[in-house]
């Protein structure tokens, strides 16, 4: 071998050595990149649905006005009912007022008038003394149709009475006559302008269906008017509050000073009217402040390992137990309900507890806790079968 060949072999040996080192470094780098990608791309998402348990509480709350009336004021007539002096307080308004009104409603009773054409009239007396009228007294409508009184009546001075009449001739026109005015021909002409009759409902014909008021009609009429009047008081209270938000409250009927209907049960008529005068106590307060108090009271009975999940604000009820009109405050019993669940920061939901676990082991772990209803586990990419060791790649979602 020539000296030149020996020199060439010696120069190629280091090149091969460095080439091997380079390939080894590249291979190692590739492995490291793959491992890094594995850890960086590995993801686990665990969605846990916790059980919501019902919770309820009853508590007393005082509604107070910031400004109170003079204790000697005639409208502030003292304390009524139960009053808790040292309870949760809420700023609001407490008033006493009188409200009156009347409404007209339709009757629902139906019956068939047998064998007689007639109806009902109201007789007015604007004369200076009582006016007796005997049965069969004539009443002549302005249309010229004659009717007669069925029974004796006496019309008081400046007053009125209702009376039933029947047609002197039971014609079709007599059975269809609408509301009209009647003179009483038996009185002297100058008196007929002061003592007269008026019908407010149509007459009925023989064997014709007529309407009458039932006991339920009158009861429902009073109930509906009661609601209208108390709603008026509540609307006035809300206006006075000027809270800038929704207002809640109650109106308590203290006394019914007047309650009357123009028809009794069984009396005929298409409509009837009711009138009432109520003395009431109204209590009002801001809705948002009330809900904050409710939340605080529910929170007080939640254990340390649980949290308030939601509050049934729509189901809140409150009853006025008592009031002190001199001090302008009222005491209410409140009933509130809601739901509680495990705290989302509970240690059992810590990512460290899931690292390295596969789906089966995760489910076994969660089934130990009765407060957990269900769970789902998702890994990505497809090759990941266990929770990665990087906590940032583990997502725990708590569902309620």
Short mmCIF file of C-alpha atoms in Angstrom, two decimals:
data_model
loop_
_atom_site.label_atom_id
_atom_site.label_comp_id
_atom_site.label_asym_id
_atom_site.label_seq_id
_atom_site.Cartn_x
_atom_site.Cartn_y
_atom_site.Cartn_z
CA UNK A 1 0.00 0.00 0.00
CA UNK A 2 1.27 3.34 -0.96
CA UNK A 3 1.91 6.08 1.56
CA UNK A 4 -0.87 8.10 -0.09
CA UNK A 5 -3.54 5.38 0.51
CA UNK A 6 -2.59 5.12 4.16
CA UNK A 7 -3.00 8.85 4.58
CA UNK A 8 -6.51 8.75 3.03
CA UNK A 9 -7.75 6.02 5.39
CA UNK A 10 -6.51 7.93 8.41
CA UNK A 11 -8.41 11.08 7.36
CA UNK A 12 -11.76 9.22 6.78
CA UNK A 13 -11.86 7.58 10.24
CA UNK A 14 -12.64 10.78 12.23
CA UNK A 15 -15.36 11.73 9.71
CA UNK A 16 -17.24 8.47 10.28
CA UNK A 17 -16.94 8.91 14.02
CA UNK A 18 -18.41 12.40 13.98
CA UNK A 19 -21.10 11.31 11.58
CA UNK A 20 -22.22 8.63 14.02
CA UNK A 21 -22.30 11.18 16.81
CA UNK A 22 -24.39 13.51 14.66
CA UNK A 23 -26.88 10.78 13.75
CA UNK A 24 -27.13 9.76 17.39
CA UNK A 25 -27.79 13.35 18.44
CA UNK A 26 -30.48 13.73 15.78
CA UNK A 27 -32.14 10.49 16.89
CA UNK A 28 -32.05 11.57 20.54
CA UNK A 29 -33.50 14.95 19.61
CA UNK A 30 -36.29 13.24 17.71
CA UNK A 31 -37.11 11.04 20.70
CA UNK A 32 -37.13 14.08 22.98
CA UNK A 33 -39.41 15.95 20.59
CA UNK A 34 -41.81 13.00 20.47
CA UNK A 35 -41.81 12.74 24.27
CA UNK A 36 -42.32 16.48 24.62
CA UNK A 37 -45.17 16.39 22.11
CA UNK A 38 -46.72 13.48 24.01
CA UNK A 39 -46.73 15.40 27.27
CA UNK A 40 -47.66 18.76 25.78
CA UNK A 41 -50.49 17.49 23.58
CA UNK A 42 -51.95 15.06 26.12
CA UNK A 43 -55.24 16.32 27.49
CA UNK A 44 -57.85 15.05 29.94
CA UNK A 45 -61.28 16.56 30.56
CA UNK A 46 -63.33 15.23 33.47
CA UNK A 47 -66.92 16.53 33.76
CA UNK A 48 -68.46 15.80 37.16
CA UNK A 49 -72.16 16.33 37.87
CA UNK A 50 -72.78 16.86 41.56
CA UNK A 51 -76.02 16.05 43.36
CA UNK A 52 -78.14 19.03 44.39
CA UNK A 53 -79.88 18.56 47.72
CA UNK A 54 -82.94 20.54 48.83
CA UNK A 55 -82.60 23.05 51.65
CA UNK A 56 -85.29 25.12 53.34
CA UNK A 57 -85.65 27.56 56.18
CA UNK A 58 -88.28 29.62 58.00
CA UNK A 59 -87.31 32.84 59.70
CA UNK A 60 -88.78 36.07 61.02
CA UNK A 61 -87.95 39.42 59.46
CA UNK A 62 -88.91 42.93 60.51
CA UNK A 63 -89.84 45.57 57.94
CA UNK A 64 -89.12 49.05 59.30
CA UNK A 65 -89.59 52.60 58.09
CA UNK A 66 -86.71 55.01 58.52
CA UNK A 67 -89.16 57.76 59.43
CA UNK A 68 -91.88 57.02 62.00
CA UNK A 69 -95.08 58.93 62.68
CA UNK A 70 -95.96 60.77 65.86
CA UNK A 71 -96.97 58.12 68.45
CA UNK A 72 -99.98 60.27 69.32
CA UNK A 73 -101.19 60.33 65.72
CA UNK A 74 -104.79 59.00 65.46
CA UNK A 75 -103.82 56.83 62.48
CA UNK A 76 -101.13 55.03 64.46
CA UNK A 77 -103.35 52.83 66.60
CA UNK A 78 -100.83 50.54 68.24
CA UNK A 79 -99.50 47.02 68.03
CA UNK A 80 -101.41 44.09 66.52
CA UNK A 81 -100.41 40.42 66.49
CA UNK A 82 -96.99 38.92 67.12
CA UNK A 83 -93.99 41.18 66.85
CA UNK A 84 -90.37 40.06 67.06
CA UNK A 85 -88.23 42.96 68.24
CA UNK A 86 -84.78 41.42 67.72
CA UNK A 87 -84.84 39.82 64.29
CA UNK A 88 -83.44 40.43 60.81
CA UNK A 89 -84.47 43.89 59.60
CA UNK A 90 -85.37 45.24 56.19
CA UNK A 91 -86.05 48.85 55.25
CA UNK A 92 -89.51 49.35 53.80
CA UNK A 93 -92.87 51.02 54.27
CA UNK A 94 -95.76 50.24 56.63
CA UNK A 95 -99.03 52.17 56.30
CA UNK A 96 -102.65 52.07 57.40
CA UNK A 97 -105.30 53.37 55.01
CA UNK A 98 -108.97 53.10 54.01
CA UNK A 99 -109.95 52.19 50.46
CA UNK A 100 -113.41 52.09 48.86
CA UNK A 101 -114.79 51.04 45.52
CA UNK A 102 -117.41 49.19 43.54
CA UNK A 103 -117.55 46.92 40.51
CA UNK A 104 -120.21 45.43 38.27
CA UNK A 105 -120.19 41.76 37.29
CA UNK A 106 -122.35 39.47 35.16
CA UNK A 107 -124.71 36.97 36.75
CA UNK A 108 -124.38 33.28 35.87
CA UNK A 109 -127.66 31.78 37.08
CA UNK A 110 -130.25 30.84 34.46
CA UNK A 111 -133.91 29.88 34.75
CA UNK A 112 -137.04 29.87 32.59
CA UNK A 113 -139.76 32.39 33.47
CA UNK A 114 -143.03 30.44 33.44
CA UNK A 115 -146.33 31.81 32.14
CA UNK A 116 -145.76 35.51 32.79
CA UNK A 117 -144.35 38.51 30.95
CA UNK A 118 -142.63 41.02 33.21
CA UNK A 119 -139.49 41.99 34.99
CA UNK A 120 -138.09 44.29 37.62
CA UNK A 121 -138.21 48.07 38.10
CA UNK A 122 -136.83 50.57 40.59
CA UNK A 123 -139.37 53.09 41.94
CA UNK A 124 -138.02 56.52 42.97
CA UNK A 125 -139.68 58.94 45.43
CA UNK A 126 -138.58 62.58 45.25
CA UNK A 127 -141.72 63.77 47.06
CA UNK A 128 -141.96 65.04 50.64
CA UNK A 129 -143.51 61.93 52.20
CA UNK A 130 -143.54 58.14 51.91
CA UNK A 131 -145.59 56.78 49.04
CA UNK A 132 -147.42 53.44 49.46
CA UNK A 133 -148.35 51.57 46.27
CA UNK A 134 -150.66 48.56 46.25
CA UNK A 135 -150.40 45.40 44.16
CA UNK A 136 -151.77 45.86 40.60
CA UNK A 137 -150.76 49.57 40.59
CA UNK A 138 -150.28 50.54 36.94
CA UNK A 139 -146.88 51.51 35.53
CA UNK A 140 -146.90 52.88 31.99
CA UNK A 141 -143.69 52.82 29.95
CA UNK A 142 -142.82 55.78 27.73
CA UNK A 143 -143.36 53.34 24.82
CA UNK A 144 -147.01 53.01 25.92
CA UNK A 145 -146.82 49.44 27.29
CA UNK A 146 -148.69 48.90 30.58
CA UNK A 147 -147.38 46.83 33.51
CA UNK A 148 -148.65 46.26 37.05
CA UNK A 149 -147.01 45.80 40.46
CA UNK A 150 -147.02 42.22 41.75
CA UNK A 151 -146.88 43.18 45.46
CA UNK A 152 -147.54 46.11 47.77
CA UNK A 153 -144.56 48.42 48.28
CA UNK A 154 -143.83 51.64 50.17
CA UNK A 155 -141.29 54.02 48.68
CA UNK A 156 -139.56 56.10 51.41
CA UNK A 157 -139.02 59.86 51.14
CA UNK A 158 -135.99 60.57 48.94
CA UNK A 159 -135.45 56.83 48.51
CA UNK A 160 -136.05 53.99 46.11
CA UNK A 161 -137.29 50.40 46.13
CA UNK A 162 -137.07 47.53 43.68
CA UNK A 163 -140.31 45.86 42.68
CA UNK A 164 -141.45 43.10 40.34
CA UNK A 165 -143.98 43.92 37.63
CA UNK A 166 -145.99 41.94 35.07
CA UNK A 167 -147.41 43.00 31.72
CA UNK A 168 -151.09 43.91 31.63
CA UNK A 169 -151.17 42.31 28.18
CA UNK A 170 -148.50 39.58 27.69
CA UNK A 171 -147.52 40.63 24.16
CA UNK A 172 -144.22 39.96 22.43
CA UNK A 173 -143.35 43.67 22.71
CA UNK A 174 -143.98 43.61 26.46
CA UNK A 175 -141.60 40.68 26.83
CA UNK A 176 -138.80 42.39 24.90
CA UNK A 177 -139.01 45.91 26.33
CA UNK A 178 -135.55 47.24 27.17
CA UNK A 179 -134.51 49.59 30.00
CA UNK A 180 -136.92 52.53 30.10
CA UNK A 181 -138.84 55.00 32.30
CA UNK A 182 -142.37 54.47 33.66
CA UNK A 183 -145.00 56.87 34.93
CA UNK A 184 -147.61 55.89 37.52
CA UNK A 185 -150.97 56.95 36.01
CA UNK A 186 -152.80 56.51 39.33
CA UNK A 187 -150.96 59.50 40.83
CA UNK A 188 -152.05 63.02 40.05
CA UNK A 189 -150.14 64.54 37.15
CA UNK A 190 -147.93 66.89 39.21
CA UNK A 191 -146.75 63.98 41.37
CA UNK A 192 -145.86 61.73 38.43
CA UNK A 193 -142.63 63.70 37.82
CA UNK A 194 -141.49 63.10 41.42
CA UNK A 195 -142.62 59.52 41.86
CA UNK A 196 -141.75 57.32 38.90
CA UNK A 197 -140.12 53.98 37.97
CA UNK A 198 -137.11 52.99 35.91
CA UNK A 199 -136.08 49.58 34.55
CA UNK A 200 -132.39 48.79 34.15
CA UNK A 201 -132.72 45.30 32.65
CA UNK A 202 -134.88 44.09 29.73
CA UNK A 203 -138.25 42.56 30.51
CA UNK A 204 -138.69 38.85 29.92
CA UNK A 205 -141.35 36.96 28.02
CA UNK A 206 -143.35 33.90 28.99
CA UNK A 207 -141.22 30.73 29.10
CA UNK A 208 -138.14 32.84 28.40
CA UNK A 209 -134.72 32.16 29.93
CA UNK A 210 -133.75 34.83 32.43
CA UNK A 211 -130.53 35.43 34.36
CA UNK A 212 -130.20 35.62 38.13
CA UNK A 213 -127.46 36.04 40.71
CA UNK A 214 -126.17 32.95 42.51
CA UNK A 215 -124.50 32.83 45.93
CA UNK A 216 -121.24 32.01 44.15
CA UNK A 217 -121.66 35.03 41.85
CA UNK A 218 -121.94 37.38 44.82
CA UNK A 219 -119.10 35.71 46.73
CA UNK A 220 -116.84 35.83 43.66
CA UNK A 221 -117.84 39.45 43.10
CA UNK A 222 -116.78 40.44 46.61
CA UNK A 223 -113.56 38.42 46.28
CA UNK A 224 -112.71 40.06 42.96
CA UNK A 225 -113.43 43.56 44.30
CA UNK A 226 -111.38 42.77 47.41
CA UNK A 227 -108.44 41.94 45.14
CA UNK A 228 -108.94 45.10 43.08
CA UNK A 229 -108.94 47.30 46.19
CA UNK A 230 -105.92 45.66 47.82
CA UNK A 231 -104.06 45.87 44.49
CA UNK A 232 -104.78 49.60 44.47
CA UNK A 233 -103.22 49.94 47.91
CA UNK A 234 -100.20 47.90 46.82
CA UNK A 235 -99.75 50.05 43.70
CA UNK A 236 -99.84 53.21 45.83
CA UNK A 237 -97.27 51.70 48.18
CA UNK A 238 -94.95 50.88 45.29
CA UNK A 239 -95.24 54.47 44.06
CA UNK A 240 -94.38 55.79 47.52
CA UNK A 241 -91.37 53.48 47.83
CA UNK A 242 -89.45 55.11 44.94
CA UNK A 243 -86.85 52.36 45.25
CA UNK A 244 -85.97 52.34 41.57
CA UNK A 245 -86.58 48.59 41.38
CA UNK A 246 -89.25 45.94 41.85
CA UNK A 247 -91.21 46.11 45.09
CA UNK A 248 -92.81 43.24 47.04
CA UNK A 249 -95.36 43.44 49.81
CA UNK A 250 -98.63 42.40 51.41
CA UNK A 251 -101.91 44.12 52.18
CA UNK A 252 -103.74 42.89 55.28
CA UNK A 253 -107.44 43.60 55.71
CA UNK A 254 -107.88 45.07 59.17
CA UNK A 255 -111.61 45.70 58.97
CA UNK A 256 -114.48 45.64 56.43
CA UNK A 257 -116.39 48.86 57.04
CA UNK A 258 -118.90 48.32 54.22
CA UNK A 259 -119.90 45.35 52.09
CA UNK A 260 -123.06 45.31 50.01
CA UNK A 261 -124.50 43.98 46.75
CA UNK A 262 -127.55 45.30 44.90
CA UNK A 263 -128.82 41.76 44.27
CA UNK A 264 -129.37 38.87 46.66
CA UNK A 265 -128.87 35.26 45.66
CA UNK A 266 -131.79 34.20 43.47
CA UNK A 267 -132.77 37.70 42.38
CA UNK A 268 -133.01 38.23 38.63
CA UNK A 269 -130.76 40.46 36.58
CA UNK A 270 -128.14 40.33 33.83
CA UNK A 271 -125.61 42.09 36.06
CA UNK A 272 -125.08 42.96 39.69
CA UNK A 273 -122.87 45.44 41.50
CA UNK A 274 -120.88 45.13 44.73
CA UNK A 275 -119.40 47.86 46.91
CA UNK A 276 -116.83 47.62 49.71
CA UNK A 277 -114.93 49.87 52.08
CA UNK A 278 -111.84 48.31 53.65
CA UNK A 279 -109.45 49.45 56.34
CA UNK A 280 -106.10 47.86 55.55
CA UNK A 281 -102.46 47.72 56.59
CA UNK A 282 -99.92 47.70 53.77
CA UNK A 283 -96.33 46.45 54.01
CA UNK A 284 -93.84 46.97 51.16
CA UNK A 285 -90.08 46.56 50.64
CA UNK A 286 -87.53 46.36 47.77
CA UNK A 287 -87.36 42.93 46.14
CA UNK A 288 -83.56 42.98 45.73
CA UNK A 289 -83.00 43.76 49.44
CA UNK A 290 -85.42 41.01 50.45
CA UNK A 291 -83.67 38.45 48.23
CA UNK A 292 -80.29 39.37 49.73
CA UNK A 293 -81.67 38.71 53.22
CA UNK A 294 -83.10 35.37 52.06
CA UNK A 295 -79.76 34.36 50.54
CA UNK A 296 -77.96 35.26 53.76
CA UNK A 297 -80.41 33.25 55.89
CA UNK A 298 -80.08 30.17 53.66
CA UNK A 299 -76.29 30.53 53.62
CA UNK A 300 -76.24 30.37 57.42
CA UNK A 301 -77.57 26.80 57.46
CA UNK A 302 -75.22 25.45 54.76
CA UNK A 303 -72.43 23.19 56.11
CA UNK A 304 -68.77 24.06 55.47
CA UNK A 305 -68.26 21.40 52.81
CA UNK A 306 -71.32 22.49 50.81
CA UNK A 307 -72.32 25.61 48.93
CA UNK A 308 -75.60 27.21 47.91
CA UNK A 309 -76.30 26.09 44.34
CA UNK A 310 -79.49 28.06 43.73
CA UNK A 311 -82.43 29.74 45.46
CA UNK A 312 -86.07 29.30 44.50
CA UNK A 313 -86.91 33.01 44.48
CA UNK A 314 -90.19 32.34 42.64
CA UNK A 315 -91.32 30.08 45.47
CA UNK A 316 -90.62 32.51 48.31
CA UNK A 317 -93.57 33.03 50.65
CA UNK A 318 -94.06 35.52 53.45
CA UNK A 319 -96.90 36.17 55.89
CA UNK A 320 -97.35 39.27 58.03
CA UNK A 321 -97.53 38.01 61.62
CA UNK A 322 -97.94 41.39 63.29
CA UNK A 323 -97.43 45.11 62.99
CA UNK A 324 -96.73 48.17 65.11
CA UNK A 325 -98.31 51.18 63.43
CA UNK A 326 -96.93 53.63 65.99
CA UNK A 327 -93.36 52.58 65.17
CA UNK A 328 -94.19 51.89 61.50
CA UNK A 329 -92.84 48.37 61.44
CA UNK A 330 -94.16 44.89 60.72
CA UNK A 331 -93.05 41.35 61.50
CA UNK A 332 -93.15 38.68 58.77
CA UNK A 333 -92.61 34.93 58.70
CA UNK A 334 -90.63 33.98 55.59
CA UNK A 335 -90.34 30.52 54.03
CA UNK A 336 -87.45 30.00 51.59
CA UNK A 337 -86.16 26.98 49.66
CA UNK A 338 -83.11 26.28 47.53
CA UNK A 339 -80.51 23.68 46.55
CA UNK A 340 -77.03 22.95 47.92
CA UNK A 341 -74.15 20.93 46.47
CA UNK A 342 -70.49 20.09 47.14
CA UNK A 343 -68.12 23.03 46.91
CA UNK A 344 -66.33 23.27 43.57
CA UNK A 345 -63.03 23.79 45.39
CA UNK A 346 -63.45 20.60 47.44
CA UNK A 347 -60.15 18.69 47.71
CA UNK A 348 -61.67 15.62 46.06
CA UNK A 349 -61.77 17.61 42.80
CA UNK A 350 -58.05 18.50 42.94
CA UNK A 351 -56.18 17.59 39.72
CA UNK A 352 -53.48 15.75 41.70
CA UNK A 353 -56.07 13.12 42.65
CA UNK A 354 -56.58 12.15 39.01
CA UNK A 355 -53.01 12.24 37.61
CA UNK A 356 -51.97 8.87 36.16
CA UNK A 357 -55.46 7.34 36.45
CA UNK A 358 -57.25 5.73 33.53
CA UNK A 359 -60.99 6.10 32.95
CA UNK A 360 -61.98 3.03 34.98
CA UNK A 361 -59.96 4.11 38.02
CA UNK A 362 -61.36 7.64 37.80
CA UNK A 363 -64.92 6.30 37.87
CA UNK A 364 -64.09 3.99 40.79
CA UNK A 365 -62.69 6.96 42.69
CA UNK A 366 -65.73 9.17 42.09
CA UNK A 367 -68.29 6.46 42.92
CA UNK A 368 -67.10 6.54 46.52
CA UNK A 369 -68.82 9.93 47.03
CA UNK A 370 -72.65 9.88 47.16
CA UNK A 371 -72.67 13.64 46.51
CA UNK A 372 -71.55 12.91 42.92
CA UNK A 373 -74.33 11.96 40.52
CA UNK A 374 -72.35 11.10 37.36
CA UNK A 375 -69.16 11.82 35.44
CA UNK A 376 -67.69 11.68 31.94
CA UNK A 377 -64.00 11.35 31.01
CA UNK A 378 -62.45 12.36 27.69
CA UNK A 379 -58.78 11.93 26.67
CA UNK A 380 -57.04 13.47 23.65
CA UNK A 381 -55.29 12.83 21.32
CA UNK A 382 -56.45 9.28 20.65
CA UNK A 383 -53.33 7.61 22.06
CA UNK A 384 -53.81 9.10 25.55
CA UNK A 385 -55.31 6.56 27.96
CA UNK A 386 -54.44 8.12 31.32
CA UNK A 387 -54.60 11.54 32.93
CA UNK A 388 -51.38 13.42 32.00
CA UNK A 389 -48.91 14.54 34.67
CA UNK A 390 -49.06 18.18 33.62
CA UNK A 391 -51.81 19.76 35.78
CA UNK A 392 -52.35 22.47 33.18
CA UNK A 393 -53.46 19.76 30.77
CA UNK A 394 -56.13 18.44 33.14
CA UNK A 395 -59.52 20.18 33.08
CA UNK A 396 -62.05 19.46 35.84
CA UNK A 397 -65.58 20.70 35.09
CA UNK A 398 -68.13 20.72 37.93
CA UNK A 399 -71.72 20.59 36.68
CA UNK A 400 -74.80 21.37 38.79
#
